[in-house]
Amino acid sequence: MVIVITGTRKGIGKELAEYFCNAGHIVIGCSRGEKSIENVNYEHHSFDITDEKSVKLFFSQLRKNRGGLDVLINNAAVNNALAPVALVSYNAAASTMNTNFMGSFLMAREAIKLMMKNSFGRVINMGSMAVKYEEKGEAIYTASKAAVLAMTKILAKEVYQYGITCNAVSPSAIKTDLMDNIDPDALNVVLKRNAIPEMGTTKELIDTINWLISPQANKITAQNIYLGGV
Amino acid sequence: MTKVEIEQAVINLFKQVITNSGKSYDGTVDNNTPIMGAESPFDSIDLVTFIVALEQMIEDDWSFSVTLADDRAMSQTISPFKTIGTISDYIEVLIKEQQ
């Protein structure tokens, strides 16, 4: 399969890209930064997913070079607005919404155009358990992920007849840069609400995505799968 | 790229989408043929297929990268997505801007 993953320079995106490369898939990764993966099955593009022209150019090249894509994993996310709403700057909120929602929207919009032509596709968006827990200080990030989940469900209805499914996976807390600014005590309190009260791993995320992109999941769409027993 | 060439390409694609969707259209296909609304043979899926195919045709055949459903299209008094003529006009505008 040809799998496009956003935010592959580090964290979950990098681990996903390395896994799918090693599993024999062609992975086309992107990030604002430079390539950080060396693998014969990996190709990197440096651009900003919130820039429409760059996204259009990326998919234009993808269509010419690869004939399209099978899977889009909208992984890139930021949390620049980790504070009570009263203390969040406009730019911090806008940049969080832009990357997490608008970036996912732009990537999905252009991806489905190519998938439609091939009558097959899988769009996987990253949700968050934050949507379920509505924690103080996480309003903007949570709102951005709630928007992604809403888009996932509606987009799924729009594209199913083209052979495309669209789902979200909402992992439990996984150790990444995004977690660095989160109070560990507060995180433990949140995790204890889960059926699985410990940090999640990229492995369980990979297992879930592997199933969603498999033929067995042809009729699984418009779903948000929470990991960690949320 | 002349206006006539654009219109002919749009008409050809319109016919192709109708055929591929297993439908038939008895009327004459010309600039007045509606691509949206109750009088159009297109349902919403056909319209999306048509617009996406147009964008890809414009890129493949004429080497211009355009987004037909852009902000300006959505704010026009007369929607570009009304007839074959209006979408052809809008394509001409977008192409001229890139020339």
Short mmCIF file of C-alpha atoms in Angstrom, two decimals, chain A residues 1-6 26-30 41-45 47 53-73 106-115 117-118 120 122, chain B residues 56 59-60 65:
data_model
loop_
_atom_site.label_atom_id
_atom_site.label_comp_id
_atom_site.label_asym_id
_atom_site.label_seq_id
_atom_site.Cartn_x
_atom_site.Cartn_y
_atom_site.Cartn_z
CA MET A 1 0.00 0.00 0.00
CA VAL A 2 0.97 3.63 -0.39
CA ILE A 3 0.51 5.25 3.01
CA VAL A 4 0.72 8.98 3.63
CA ILE A 5 1.44 9.98 7.22
CA THR A 6 1.64 13.55 8.49
CA ILE A 26 5.55 2.62 0.76
CA VAL A 27 5.33 5.44 3.27
CA ILE A 28 5.20 9.05 2.15
CA GLY A 29 5.78 11.15 5.22
CA CYS A 30 5.69 14.86 5.76
CA ASN A 41 10.46 2.42 1.56
CA TYR A 42 10.32 5.94 2.96
CA GLU A 43 9.97 9.23 1.10
CA HIS A 44 9.85 12.55 2.94
CA HIS A 45 8.34 15.89 1.98
CA PHE A 47 5.97 21.35 4.01
CA LYS A 53 -0.75 25.49 -2.05
CA SER A 54 1.86 23.20 -0.50
CA VAL A 55 -0.75 20.52 0.16
CA LYS A 56 -2.03 20.75 -3.42
CA LEU A 57 1.51 20.47 -4.78
CA PHE A 58 2.25 17.48 -2.55
CA PHE A 59 -0.80 15.55 -3.81
CA SER A 60 -0.13 16.59 -7.39
CA GLN A 61 3.35 15.06 -7.15
CA LEU A 62 1.94 12.01 -5.38
CA ARG A 63 -0.53 11.43 -8.20
CA LYS A 64 2.17 11.75 -10.85
CA ASN A 65 4.78 9.67 -9.04
CA ARG A 66 2.66 6.99 -7.36
CA GLY A 67 -0.71 7.15 -9.10
CA GLY A 68 -2.45 7.97 -5.84
CA LEU A 69 -2.52 6.68 -2.29
CA ASP A 70 -4.30 3.98 -0.34
CA VAL A 71 -4.13 5.31 3.19
CA LEU A 72 -3.91 8.73 4.78
CA ILE A 73 -3.01 8.92 8.47
CA LEU A 106 -6.78 19.95 3.74
CA MET A 107 -4.92 16.64 3.67
CA ALA A 108 -8.17 14.65 3.70
CA ARG A 109 -9.76 16.84 1.03
CA GLU A 110 -6.95 16.29 -1.43
CA ALA A 111 -6.42 12.63 -0.48
CA ILE A 112 -10.01 11.62 -1.14
CA LYS A 113 -9.86 13.17 -4.60
CA LEU A 114 -7.13 10.68 -5.51
CA MET A 115 -8.77 7.81 -3.62
CA LYS A 117 -10.40 7.75 -8.76
CA ASN A 118 -9.10 4.40 -7.52
CA PHE A 120 -10.47 2.67 -2.62
CA ARG A 122 -8.66 4.66 4.08
CA GLN B 56 -7.38 16.43 -12.55
CA GLU B 59 -3.74 19.48 -14.35
CA ASP B 60 -3.04 16.51 -16.63
CA SER B 65 -3.22 23.24 -10.68
#
